[in-house]
XYZ file of C-alpha atoms in Angstrom:
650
model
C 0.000 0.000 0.000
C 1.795 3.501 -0.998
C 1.468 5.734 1.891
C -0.339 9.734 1.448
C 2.911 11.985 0.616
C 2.862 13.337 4.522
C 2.544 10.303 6.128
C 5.640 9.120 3.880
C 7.486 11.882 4.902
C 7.210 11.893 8.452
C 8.538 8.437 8.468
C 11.174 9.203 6.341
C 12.357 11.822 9.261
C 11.760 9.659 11.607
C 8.891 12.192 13.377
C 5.525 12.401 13.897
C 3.543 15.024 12.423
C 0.426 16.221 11.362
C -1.625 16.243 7.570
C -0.566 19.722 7.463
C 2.814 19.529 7.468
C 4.777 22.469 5.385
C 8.041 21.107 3.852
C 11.028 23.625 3.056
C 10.657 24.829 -0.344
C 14.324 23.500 -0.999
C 14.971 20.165 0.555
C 18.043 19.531 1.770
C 20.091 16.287 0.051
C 19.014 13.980 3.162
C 15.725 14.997 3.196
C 15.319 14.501 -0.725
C 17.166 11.033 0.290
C 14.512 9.874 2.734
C 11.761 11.347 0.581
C 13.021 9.261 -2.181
C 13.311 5.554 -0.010
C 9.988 6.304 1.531
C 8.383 7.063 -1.443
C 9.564 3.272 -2.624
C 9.469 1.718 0.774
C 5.082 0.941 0.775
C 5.178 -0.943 -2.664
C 5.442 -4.665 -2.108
C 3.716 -6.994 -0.415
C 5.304 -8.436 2.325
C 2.690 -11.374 3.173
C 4.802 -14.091 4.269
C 2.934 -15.056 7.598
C 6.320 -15.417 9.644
C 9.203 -12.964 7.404
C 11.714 -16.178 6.354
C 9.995 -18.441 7.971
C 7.322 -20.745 5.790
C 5.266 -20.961 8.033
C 1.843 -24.005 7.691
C -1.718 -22.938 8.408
C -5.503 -23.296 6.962
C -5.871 -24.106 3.956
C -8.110 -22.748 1.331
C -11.499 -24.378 1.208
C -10.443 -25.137 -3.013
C -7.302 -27.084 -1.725
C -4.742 -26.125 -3.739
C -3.043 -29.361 -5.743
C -0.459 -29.780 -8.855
C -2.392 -29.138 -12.246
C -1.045 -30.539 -15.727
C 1.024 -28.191 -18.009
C -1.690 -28.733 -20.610
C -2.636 -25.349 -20.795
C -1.972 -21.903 -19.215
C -3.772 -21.477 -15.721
C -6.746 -19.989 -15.276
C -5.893 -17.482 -13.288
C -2.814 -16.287 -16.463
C -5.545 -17.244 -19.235
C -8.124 -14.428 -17.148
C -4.909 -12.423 -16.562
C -3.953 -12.125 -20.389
C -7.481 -10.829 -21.197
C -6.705 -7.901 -19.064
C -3.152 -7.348 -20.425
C -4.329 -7.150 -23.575
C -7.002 -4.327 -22.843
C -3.837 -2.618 -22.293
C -0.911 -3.066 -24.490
C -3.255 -3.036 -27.875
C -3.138 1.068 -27.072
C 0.217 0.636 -26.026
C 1.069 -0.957 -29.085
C -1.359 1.485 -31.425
C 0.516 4.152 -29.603
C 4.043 2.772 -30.349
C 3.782 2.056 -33.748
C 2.050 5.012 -34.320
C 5.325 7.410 -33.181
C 7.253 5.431 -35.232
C 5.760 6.477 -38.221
C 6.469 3.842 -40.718
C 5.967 4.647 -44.110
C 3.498 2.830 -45.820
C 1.819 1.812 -42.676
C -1.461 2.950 -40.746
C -1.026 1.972 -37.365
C -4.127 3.673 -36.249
C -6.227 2.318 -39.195
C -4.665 -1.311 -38.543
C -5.219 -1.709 -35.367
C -9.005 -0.192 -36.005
C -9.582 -2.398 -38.242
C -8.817 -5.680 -36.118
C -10.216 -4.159 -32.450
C -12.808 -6.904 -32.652
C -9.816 -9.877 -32.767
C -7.130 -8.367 -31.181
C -5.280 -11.844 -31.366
C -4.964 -11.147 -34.852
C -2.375 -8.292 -32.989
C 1.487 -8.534 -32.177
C 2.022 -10.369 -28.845
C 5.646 -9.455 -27.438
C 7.914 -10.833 -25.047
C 11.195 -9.682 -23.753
C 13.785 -11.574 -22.298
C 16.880 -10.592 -20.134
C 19.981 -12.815 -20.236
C 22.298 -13.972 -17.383
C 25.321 -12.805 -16.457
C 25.485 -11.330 -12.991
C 25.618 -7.292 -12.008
C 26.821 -6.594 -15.961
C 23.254 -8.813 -17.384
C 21.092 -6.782 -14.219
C 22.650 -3.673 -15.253
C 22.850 -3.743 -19.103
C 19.662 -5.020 -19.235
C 17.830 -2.588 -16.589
C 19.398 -0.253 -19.608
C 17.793 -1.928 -22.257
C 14.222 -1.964 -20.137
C 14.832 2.159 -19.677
C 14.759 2.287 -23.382
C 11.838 0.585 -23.964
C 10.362 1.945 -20.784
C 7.959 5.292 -21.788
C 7.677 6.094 -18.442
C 11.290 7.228 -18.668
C 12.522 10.685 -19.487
C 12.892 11.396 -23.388
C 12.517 7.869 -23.938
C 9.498 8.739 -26.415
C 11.957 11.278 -28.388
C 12.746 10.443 -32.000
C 15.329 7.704 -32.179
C 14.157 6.173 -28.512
C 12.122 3.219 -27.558
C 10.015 4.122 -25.161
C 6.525 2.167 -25.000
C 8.288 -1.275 -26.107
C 7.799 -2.415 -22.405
C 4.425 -0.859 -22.170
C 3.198 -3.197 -25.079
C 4.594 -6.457 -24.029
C 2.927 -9.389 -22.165
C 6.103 -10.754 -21.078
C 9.322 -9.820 -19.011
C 11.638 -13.077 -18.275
C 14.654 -12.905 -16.574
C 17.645 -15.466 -15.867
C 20.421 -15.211 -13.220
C 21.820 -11.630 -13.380
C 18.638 -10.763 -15.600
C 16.141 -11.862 -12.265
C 17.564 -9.315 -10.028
C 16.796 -6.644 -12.585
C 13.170 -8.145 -13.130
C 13.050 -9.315 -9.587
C 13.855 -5.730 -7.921
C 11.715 -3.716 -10.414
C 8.174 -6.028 -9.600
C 9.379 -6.590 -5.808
C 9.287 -2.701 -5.564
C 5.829 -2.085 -7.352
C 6.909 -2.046 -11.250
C 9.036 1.040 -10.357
C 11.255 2.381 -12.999
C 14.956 2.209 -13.779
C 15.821 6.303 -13.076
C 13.922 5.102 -9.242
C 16.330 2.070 -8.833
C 19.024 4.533 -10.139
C 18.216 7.383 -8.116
C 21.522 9.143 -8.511
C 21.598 10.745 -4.932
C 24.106 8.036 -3.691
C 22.069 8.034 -0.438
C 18.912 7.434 -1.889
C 19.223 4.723 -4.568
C 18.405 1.512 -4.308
C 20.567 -0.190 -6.483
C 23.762 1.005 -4.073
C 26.060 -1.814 -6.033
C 28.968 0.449 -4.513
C 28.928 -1.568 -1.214
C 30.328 -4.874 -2.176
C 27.819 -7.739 -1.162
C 30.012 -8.827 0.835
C 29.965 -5.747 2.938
C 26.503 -5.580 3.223
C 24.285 -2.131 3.050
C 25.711 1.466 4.103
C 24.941 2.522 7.195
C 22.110 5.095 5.835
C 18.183 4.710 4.162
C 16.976 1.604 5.633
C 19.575 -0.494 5.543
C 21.247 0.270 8.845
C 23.281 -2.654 9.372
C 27.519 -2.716 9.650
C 28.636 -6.117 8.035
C 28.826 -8.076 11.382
C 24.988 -7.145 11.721
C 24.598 -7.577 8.562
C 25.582 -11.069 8.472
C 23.958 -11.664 11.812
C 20.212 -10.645 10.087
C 20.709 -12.909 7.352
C 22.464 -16.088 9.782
C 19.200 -15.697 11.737
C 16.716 -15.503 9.045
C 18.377 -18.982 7.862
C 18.598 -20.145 11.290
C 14.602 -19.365 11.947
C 13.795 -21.622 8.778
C 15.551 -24.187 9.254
C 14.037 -25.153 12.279
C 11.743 -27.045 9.999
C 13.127 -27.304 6.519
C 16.116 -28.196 5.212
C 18.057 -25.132 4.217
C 20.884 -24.464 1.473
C 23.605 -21.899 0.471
C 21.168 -20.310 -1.722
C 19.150 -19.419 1.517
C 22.322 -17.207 2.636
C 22.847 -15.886 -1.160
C 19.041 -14.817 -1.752
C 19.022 -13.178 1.634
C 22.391 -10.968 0.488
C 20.790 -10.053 -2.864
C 17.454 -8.837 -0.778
C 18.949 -6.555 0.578
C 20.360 -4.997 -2.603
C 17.229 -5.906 -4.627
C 14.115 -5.221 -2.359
C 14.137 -1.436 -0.816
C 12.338 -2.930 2.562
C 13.921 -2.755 5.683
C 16.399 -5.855 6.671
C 16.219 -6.750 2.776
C 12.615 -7.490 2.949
C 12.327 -11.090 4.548
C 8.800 -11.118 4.433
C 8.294 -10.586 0.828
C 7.140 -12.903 -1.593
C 7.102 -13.517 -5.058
C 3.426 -14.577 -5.289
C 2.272 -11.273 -3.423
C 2.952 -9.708 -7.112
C -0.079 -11.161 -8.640
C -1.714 -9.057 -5.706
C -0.374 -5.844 -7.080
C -2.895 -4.036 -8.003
C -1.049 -2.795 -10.841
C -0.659 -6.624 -11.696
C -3.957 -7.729 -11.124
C -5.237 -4.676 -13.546
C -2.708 -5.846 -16.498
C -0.993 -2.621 -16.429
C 2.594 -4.928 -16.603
C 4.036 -7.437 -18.190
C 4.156 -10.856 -16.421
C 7.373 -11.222 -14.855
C 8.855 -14.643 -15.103
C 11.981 -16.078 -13.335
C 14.005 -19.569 -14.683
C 16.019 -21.983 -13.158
C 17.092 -25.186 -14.271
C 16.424 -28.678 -12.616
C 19.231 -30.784 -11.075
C 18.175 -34.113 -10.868
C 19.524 -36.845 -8.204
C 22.863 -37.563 -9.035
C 23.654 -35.466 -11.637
C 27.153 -33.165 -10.906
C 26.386 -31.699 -14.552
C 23.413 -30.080 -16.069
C 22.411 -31.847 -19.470
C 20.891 -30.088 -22.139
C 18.149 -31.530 -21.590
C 17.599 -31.041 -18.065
C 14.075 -29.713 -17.067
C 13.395 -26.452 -17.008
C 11.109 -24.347 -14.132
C 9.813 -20.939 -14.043
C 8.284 -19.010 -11.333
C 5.581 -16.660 -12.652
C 3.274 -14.860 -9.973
C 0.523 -17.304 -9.994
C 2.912 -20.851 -10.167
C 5.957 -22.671 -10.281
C 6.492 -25.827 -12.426
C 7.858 -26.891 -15.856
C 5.905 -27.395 -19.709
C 8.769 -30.024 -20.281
C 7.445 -33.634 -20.661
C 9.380 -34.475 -17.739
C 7.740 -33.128 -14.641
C 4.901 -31.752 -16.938
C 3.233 -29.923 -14.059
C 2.706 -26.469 -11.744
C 2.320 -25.862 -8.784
C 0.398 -22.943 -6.867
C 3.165 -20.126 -5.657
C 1.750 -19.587 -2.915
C 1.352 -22.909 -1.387
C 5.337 -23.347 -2.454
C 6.365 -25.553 0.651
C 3.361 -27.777 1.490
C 3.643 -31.180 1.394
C 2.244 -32.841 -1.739
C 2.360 -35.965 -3.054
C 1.214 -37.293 -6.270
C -0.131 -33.772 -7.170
C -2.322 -33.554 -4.135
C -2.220 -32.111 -0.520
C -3.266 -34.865 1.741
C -6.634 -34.258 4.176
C -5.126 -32.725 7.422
C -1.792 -31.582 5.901
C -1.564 -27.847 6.107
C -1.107 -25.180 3.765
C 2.607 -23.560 3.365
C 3.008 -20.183 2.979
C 6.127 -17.560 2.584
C 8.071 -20.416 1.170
C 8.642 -18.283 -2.066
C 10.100 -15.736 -0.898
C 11.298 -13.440 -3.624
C 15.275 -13.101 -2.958
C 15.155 -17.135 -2.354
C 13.616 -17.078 -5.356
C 15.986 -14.460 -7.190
C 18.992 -16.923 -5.253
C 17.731 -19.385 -7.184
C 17.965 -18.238 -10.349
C 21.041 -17.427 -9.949
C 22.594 -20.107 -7.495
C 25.987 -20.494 -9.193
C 26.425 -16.907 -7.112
C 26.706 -19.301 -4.157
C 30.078 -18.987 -4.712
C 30.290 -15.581 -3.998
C 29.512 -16.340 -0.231
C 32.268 -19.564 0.248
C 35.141 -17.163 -0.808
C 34.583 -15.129 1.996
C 37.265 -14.381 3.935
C 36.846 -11.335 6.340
C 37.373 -10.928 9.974
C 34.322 -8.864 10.101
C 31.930 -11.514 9.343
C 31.122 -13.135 12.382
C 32.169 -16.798 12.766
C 28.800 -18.290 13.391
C 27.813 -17.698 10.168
C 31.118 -19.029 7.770
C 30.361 -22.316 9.967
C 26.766 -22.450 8.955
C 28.057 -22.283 5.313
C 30.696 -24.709 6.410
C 27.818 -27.305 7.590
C 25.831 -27.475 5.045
C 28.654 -28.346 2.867
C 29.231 -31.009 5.252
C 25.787 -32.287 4.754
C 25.367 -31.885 0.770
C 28.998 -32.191 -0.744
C 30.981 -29.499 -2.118
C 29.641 -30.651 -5.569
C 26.251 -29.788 -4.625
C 27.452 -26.179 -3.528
C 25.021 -24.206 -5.936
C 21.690 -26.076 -5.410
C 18.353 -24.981 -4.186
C 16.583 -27.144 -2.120
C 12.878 -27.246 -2.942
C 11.306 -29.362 0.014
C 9.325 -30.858 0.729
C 9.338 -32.146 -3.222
C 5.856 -30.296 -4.550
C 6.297 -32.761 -7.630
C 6.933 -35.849 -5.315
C 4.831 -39.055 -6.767
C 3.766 -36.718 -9.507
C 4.243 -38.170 -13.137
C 6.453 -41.019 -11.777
C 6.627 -42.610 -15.237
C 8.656 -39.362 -16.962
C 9.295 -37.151 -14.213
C 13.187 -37.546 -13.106
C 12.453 -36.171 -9.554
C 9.369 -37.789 -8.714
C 10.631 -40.386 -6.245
C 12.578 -37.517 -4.373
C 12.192 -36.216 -1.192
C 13.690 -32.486 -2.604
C 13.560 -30.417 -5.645
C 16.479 -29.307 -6.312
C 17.135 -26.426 -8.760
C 20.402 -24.455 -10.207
C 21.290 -21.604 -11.914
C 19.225 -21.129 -14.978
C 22.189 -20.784 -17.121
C 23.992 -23.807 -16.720
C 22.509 -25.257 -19.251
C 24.161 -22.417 -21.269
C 20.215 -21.465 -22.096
C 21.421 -18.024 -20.456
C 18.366 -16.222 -22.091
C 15.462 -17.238 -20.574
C 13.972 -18.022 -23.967
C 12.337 -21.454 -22.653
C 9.012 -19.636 -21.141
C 8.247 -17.374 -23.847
C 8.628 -20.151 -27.118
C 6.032 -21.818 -25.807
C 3.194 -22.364 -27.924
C -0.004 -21.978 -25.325
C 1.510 -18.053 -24.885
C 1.529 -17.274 -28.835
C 4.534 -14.647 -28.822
C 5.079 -13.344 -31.879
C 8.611 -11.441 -31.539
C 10.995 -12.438 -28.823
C 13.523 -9.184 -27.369
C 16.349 -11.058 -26.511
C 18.918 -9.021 -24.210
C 21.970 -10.871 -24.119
C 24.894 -10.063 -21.200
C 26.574 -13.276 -21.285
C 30.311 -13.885 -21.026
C 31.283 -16.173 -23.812
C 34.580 -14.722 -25.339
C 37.832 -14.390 -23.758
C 37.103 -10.592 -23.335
C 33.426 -11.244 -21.573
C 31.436 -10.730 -24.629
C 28.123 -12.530 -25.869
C 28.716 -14.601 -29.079
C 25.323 -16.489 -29.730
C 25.744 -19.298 -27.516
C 22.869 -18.631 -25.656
C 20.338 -19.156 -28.645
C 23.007 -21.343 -29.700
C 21.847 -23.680 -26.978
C 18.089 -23.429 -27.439
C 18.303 -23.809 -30.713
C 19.878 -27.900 -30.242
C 17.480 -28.195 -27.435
C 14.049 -27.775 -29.517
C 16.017 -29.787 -31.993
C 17.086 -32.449 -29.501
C 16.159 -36.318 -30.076
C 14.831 -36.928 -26.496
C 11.171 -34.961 -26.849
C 12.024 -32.078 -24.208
C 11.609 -29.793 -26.611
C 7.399 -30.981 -26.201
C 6.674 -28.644 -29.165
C 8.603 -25.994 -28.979
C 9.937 -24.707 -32.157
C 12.960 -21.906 -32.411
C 14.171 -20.635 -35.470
C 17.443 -21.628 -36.853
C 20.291 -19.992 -35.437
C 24.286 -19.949 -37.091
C 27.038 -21.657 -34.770
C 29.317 -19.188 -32.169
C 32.021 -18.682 -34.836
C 29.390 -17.299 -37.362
C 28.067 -14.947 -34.698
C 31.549 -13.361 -34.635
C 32.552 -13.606 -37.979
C 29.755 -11.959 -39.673
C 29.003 -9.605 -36.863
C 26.105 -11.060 -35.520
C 26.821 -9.684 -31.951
C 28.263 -6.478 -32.893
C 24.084 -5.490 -33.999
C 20.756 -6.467 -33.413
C 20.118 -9.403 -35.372
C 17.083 -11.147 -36.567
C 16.302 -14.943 -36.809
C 13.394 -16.255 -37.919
C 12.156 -13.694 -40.917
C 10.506 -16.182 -43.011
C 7.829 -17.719 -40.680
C 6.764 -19.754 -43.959
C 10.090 -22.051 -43.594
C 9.424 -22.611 -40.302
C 7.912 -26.490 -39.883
C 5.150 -24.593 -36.488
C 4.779 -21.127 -35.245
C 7.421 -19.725 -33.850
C 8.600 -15.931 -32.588
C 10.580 -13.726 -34.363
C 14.106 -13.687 -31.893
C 15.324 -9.981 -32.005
C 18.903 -10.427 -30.660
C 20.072 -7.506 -28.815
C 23.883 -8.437 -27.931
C 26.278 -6.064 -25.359
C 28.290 -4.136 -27.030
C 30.872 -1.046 -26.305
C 28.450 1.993 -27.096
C 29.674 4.864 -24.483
C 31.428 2.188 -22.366
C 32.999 -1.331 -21.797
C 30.345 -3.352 -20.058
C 32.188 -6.304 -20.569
C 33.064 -6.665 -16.829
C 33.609 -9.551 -14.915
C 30.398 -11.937 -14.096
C 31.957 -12.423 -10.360
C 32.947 -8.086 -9.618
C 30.778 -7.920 -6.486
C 31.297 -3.908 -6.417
C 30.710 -1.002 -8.469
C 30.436 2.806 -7.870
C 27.428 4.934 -8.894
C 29.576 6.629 -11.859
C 30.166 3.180 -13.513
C 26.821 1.697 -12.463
C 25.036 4.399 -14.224
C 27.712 3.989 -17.771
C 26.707 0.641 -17.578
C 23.319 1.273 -17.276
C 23.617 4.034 -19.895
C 25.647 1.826 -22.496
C 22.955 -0.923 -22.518
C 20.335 1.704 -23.339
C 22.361 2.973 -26.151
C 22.986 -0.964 -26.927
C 19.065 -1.151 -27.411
C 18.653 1.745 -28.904
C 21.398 1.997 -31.636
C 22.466 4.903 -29.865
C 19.331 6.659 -30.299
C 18.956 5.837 -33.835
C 22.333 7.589 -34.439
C 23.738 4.353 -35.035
C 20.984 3.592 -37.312
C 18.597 5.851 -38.124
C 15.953 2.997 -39.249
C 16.370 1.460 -36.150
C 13.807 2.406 -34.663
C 11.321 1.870 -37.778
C 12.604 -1.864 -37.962
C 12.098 -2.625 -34.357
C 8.187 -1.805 -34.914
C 8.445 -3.822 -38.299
C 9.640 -6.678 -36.007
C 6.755 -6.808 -33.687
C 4.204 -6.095 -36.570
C 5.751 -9.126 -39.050
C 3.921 -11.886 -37.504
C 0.686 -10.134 -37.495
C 0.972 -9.015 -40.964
C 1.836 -12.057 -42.080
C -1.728 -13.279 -40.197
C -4.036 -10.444 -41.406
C -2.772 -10.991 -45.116
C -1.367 -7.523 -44.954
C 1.321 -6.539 -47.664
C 4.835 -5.631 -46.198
C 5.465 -2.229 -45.804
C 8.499 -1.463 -48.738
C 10.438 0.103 -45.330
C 10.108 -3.306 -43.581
C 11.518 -5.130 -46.521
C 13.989 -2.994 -46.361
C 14.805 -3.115 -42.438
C 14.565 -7.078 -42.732
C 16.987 -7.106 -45.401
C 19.485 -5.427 -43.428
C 18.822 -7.177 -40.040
C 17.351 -10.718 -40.502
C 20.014 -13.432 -40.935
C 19.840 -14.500 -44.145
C 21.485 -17.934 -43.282
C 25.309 -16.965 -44.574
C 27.643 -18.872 -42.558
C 31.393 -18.913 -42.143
C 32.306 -21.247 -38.786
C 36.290 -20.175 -39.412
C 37.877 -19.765 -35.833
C 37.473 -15.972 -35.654
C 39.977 -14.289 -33.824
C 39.888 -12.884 -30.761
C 36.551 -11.107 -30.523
C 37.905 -7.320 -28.824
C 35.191 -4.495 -30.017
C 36.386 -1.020 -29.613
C 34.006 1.669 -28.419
C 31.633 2.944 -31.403
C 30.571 6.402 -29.290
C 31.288 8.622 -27.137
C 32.736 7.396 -24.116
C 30.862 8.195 -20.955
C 32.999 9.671 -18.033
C 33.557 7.138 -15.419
C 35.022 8.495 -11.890
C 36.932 6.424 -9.548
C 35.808 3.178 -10.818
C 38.364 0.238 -10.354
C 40.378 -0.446 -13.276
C 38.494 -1.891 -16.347
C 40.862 -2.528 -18.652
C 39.479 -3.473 -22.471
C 40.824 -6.992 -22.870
C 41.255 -7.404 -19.529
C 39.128 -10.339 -18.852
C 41.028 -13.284 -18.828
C 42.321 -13.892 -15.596
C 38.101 -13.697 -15.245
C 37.672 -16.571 -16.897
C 40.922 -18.243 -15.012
C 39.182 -17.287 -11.609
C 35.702 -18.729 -12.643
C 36.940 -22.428 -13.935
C 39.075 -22.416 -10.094
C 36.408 -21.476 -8.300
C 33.327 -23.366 -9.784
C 34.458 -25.603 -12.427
C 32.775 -23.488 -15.387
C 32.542 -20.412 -17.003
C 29.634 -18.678 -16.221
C 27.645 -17.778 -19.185
């Protein structure tokens, strides 16, 4: 609930006044500070029953049980019907600044108001890849974000987010989509807020540190540690607990602008938003990838899992199956909730959840090595890799198992006591692609942010779509459906500059054997500033927070069309292809001309390319006091990621 202005205020200061309160026509810098957290502080929900703690109670008198992934949910299928009331405007309005010749936006959409699924249907997707993917891509969302500043100018994106009915995020990418929904769909320039005292997104103190002692967070590290040891602690009591407890706690308190990081705030509470509930924003959706018993390394066709507001489960023909969010915990058993077995809530609680996602981080927390940090808490981290192995150092535990007994005959975790889960990139899927190709959600074109670290010098080179691409090819059936369009090999990214620009796959929807999106790939690049840093930097101060930030909105934008000036033009000819192509509408002669330039056109040349080292293309940003960045200077990166966890992280 968002407090009235004064109330917000006086608890801001810390004082208690009265409705009439007269504030100083110019606020001091603290004051503005407070003012700014407070005005943030009200947004989420935090309904967990007992903060960390799951806690078991009354069930509803509709007991909630494990539903078949034959079809979307009722409560996303009512959902979508209110999304849509709102991003057909969006979309009229979009298309309609972008003025492309040829093309009536206002007359087209007119004309199909009575079947608006004959309309474009858009999903974005934000890649892995730790601070760099949450802070590249929170760039890339400011651009398409027309609540943002100039965004609507000529050459800018603004109204891209507006229109979709999708926002995914992976790893890196689920902070940025975790911490704008946790706080209320906020926007970037809130997150951002470039009073260092009033921002949330204060990646200056190192995660390690904890929070500066100002805002809400006022913890020094040995507190610090101490909040987050006893949040674990509390849970534990009566489930089993993981590194990934520790590591979503951390990230809370980065993430969530909520006192103590926000224990008591859950991931399901967004469907109660009433911004949410109203389809006035996307649906955010979070992956992770299954681990099954045994298995030290994640197949490519391991199971994939999403957490959307409403459930958690997979479409894959494995586990085949969701769950309700909110009842995340309970104990079920062959898709049911046994009479007299209580309902779980708080389990999914939305740093755990964020953890997960993201649970190759884990490692983050076992190289610490400060005499600060109080002792208590390295030996927690100490027992559970007593308990679980060092190999098993960046699992989630899900239990009980919510898919235990459930689909025994295909499901590989079914006769498991825990669900465990890992990183969502390990299966080097490091876009979360996986949720939005599926064919029950009828996406049309695909925004594909990629962060990821594949070169020697930390930039993306395909293998993200790379990977999805084998998978919905792959002889074992987990694709179940799922069709992606046919992407080039790594050394064809690089050779023919596939990663240097937006690219297109998928142009020709009539090669394609089913449906499937059009995948606009938006790859990192050195706009204003070399973003390439490492996946594992921990730290970074506001000045090169907010060129990173700025580079990936000139990375989405083409540098405000300088780069391009068709750029924008095509980007509305990508979301309208699809649609055209169902409404029998001829091509607009600019769109011919923008997919001639940007689709791939299947060229290949898999030559070993050398070194891929991209120079800046703009005007470099000025960056104060950040530590030394050094173009090229990634490998020892990659040297201290193999040591310390056995792989690179995409």
């Amino acid at each position: 609930m968002k407090l009235p202005l004064t109330a917000a205020i006086c608890l801001a200061l810390g004082v208690s006044c009265h409705a009439s309160i007269v504030l100083p026509r110019h606020l001091t810098p603290e004051v503005d500070a407070s003012l700014a957290l407070a005005a943030l502080e009200h947004r989420a929900l935090p309904n967990a029953p007992n903060g960390y703690t799951p806690q078991g109670g009354a069930c509803p008198s509709n007991r909630p049980s494990v539903r078949s992934a034959d079809g979307l949910s009722p409560q996303e299928t009512s959902w979508l019907q209110a999304r849509r009331n709102n991003t057909v405007p969006a979309m009229q309005q979009f298309l309609s600044r972008l003025n492309i010749a040829g093309f009536d936006a206002n007359a087209y959409f007119s004309s199909h108001q009575s079947n608006t699924s004959m309309l474009p249907n858009i999903g974005i997707a934000v890649s892995g890849g730790g601070y760099r993917a949450c802070m590249t891509g929170g760039g890339a969302l400011q651009a398409f974000d027309s609540r943002e500043t100039n965004s609507t100018a000529s050459g800018h994106l603004g109204g891209l987010l507006q229109s979709a009915t999708y926002l995914a995020g992976l790893s890196g990418g689920s902070w940025l989509v975790g911490s704008i929904y946790v706080n209320n769909f906020t926007t970037m320039s809130s997150l951002l807020n470039n009073h260092a005292a009033s921002s949330l997104w204060e990646f200056q103190n190192s995660i390690f540190k904890g929070p500066a002692t100002a805002g809400l967070q006022v913890l020094d590290t040995s507190h610090y540690y101490d909040e987050i040891y006893n949040n674990v602690q509390a849970k534990s009591v009566n489930f089993n607990t993981s590194i990934t407890d520790y590591w979503g706690r951390a990230l809370s308190f980065q993430m969530i602008n909520a006192t103590n990081g926000g224990p008591g705030y859950t991931w399901s509470s967004i469907a109660l938003d009433d911004q949410f509930s109203k389809g006035q924003t996307p649906m955010p959706i979070v992956v992770a990838d299954g681990r099954a018993p045994g298995e030290l390394l994640i197949p490519a066709n391991t199971t994939v899992y999403e957490f959307n507001p409403f459930e958690f489960g997979t479409f894959d023909p494995t586990t085949y199956g969701f769950v309700p969010l909110e009842f995340l915990g309970s104990n079920f058993s062959g898709g049911v909730l046994p009479d007299g077995a209580q309902c779980v809530r708080g389990f999914d609680n939305a740093g755990y959840i964020m953890g997960t996602s993201s649970s190759l981080f884990n490692q983050f927390l076992l190289q610490i090595n400060d005499s600060s940090i109080p002792s208590i808490f390295r030996s927690a981290l100490t027992t559970i890799l007593t308990d679980i192995g060092q190999a098993n150092n960046d699992i989630a535990s899900y239990e009980p198992n919510p898919f235990h007994n459930y689909h025994p005959s295909t499901s590989r975790v079914a006769q498991a006591p825990a669900l465990t889960l890992v990183d969502g990139g390990e299966d080097l899927q490091n876009i979360p692609l996986h949720p939005l190709i599926q064919p029950l959600r009828h996406l049309d074109v695909i925004f594909a942010v990629d962060s990821s670290a594949d070169t020697t010098y930390l930039w993306p080179n395909g293998t993200a779509l790379v990977a999805t691409y084998e998978r919905s090819l792959n002889t074992s059936g987990i694709a179940n459906g799922t069709v992606f369009p046919p992407v080039p090999d790594q050394n064809t990214f690089v050779n023919l500059g596939l990663n240097t620009r937006p690219t297109f796959f998928g142009c020709d929807a009539a090669n394609m054997s089913r449906p499937t999106p059009l995948v606009v790939y938006i790859s990192n690049a050195p706009y204003v500033y070399y973003s390439n840093v490492s996946t594992f930097d921990p730290a970074y101060n506001v000045s090169e927070r907010n060129a990173i930030v700025a580079n990936g909105y000139e990375v989405a934008t083409r540098a405000n069309g300088t780069g391009d000036a068709m750029w924008p033009v095509c980007v509305g000819c990508a979301v309208l292809e699809r649609s055209l192509g169902r409404t029998g509408t001829t091509v607009p002669d600019v769109c011919r001309q923008c997919f001639s330039k940007y689709c791939w056109d299947g060229t290949r040349n898999s030559t070993v390319p050398v070194d891929y080292n991209p120079v800046l293309s703009g005007q470099a940003v000025n960056v104060k006091g950040a530590a030394s960045r050094v173009r090229g200077g990634g490998v020892w990166v990659i040297v201290l990621a193999v040591v310390v966890s056995g792989l690179v992280l995409a």
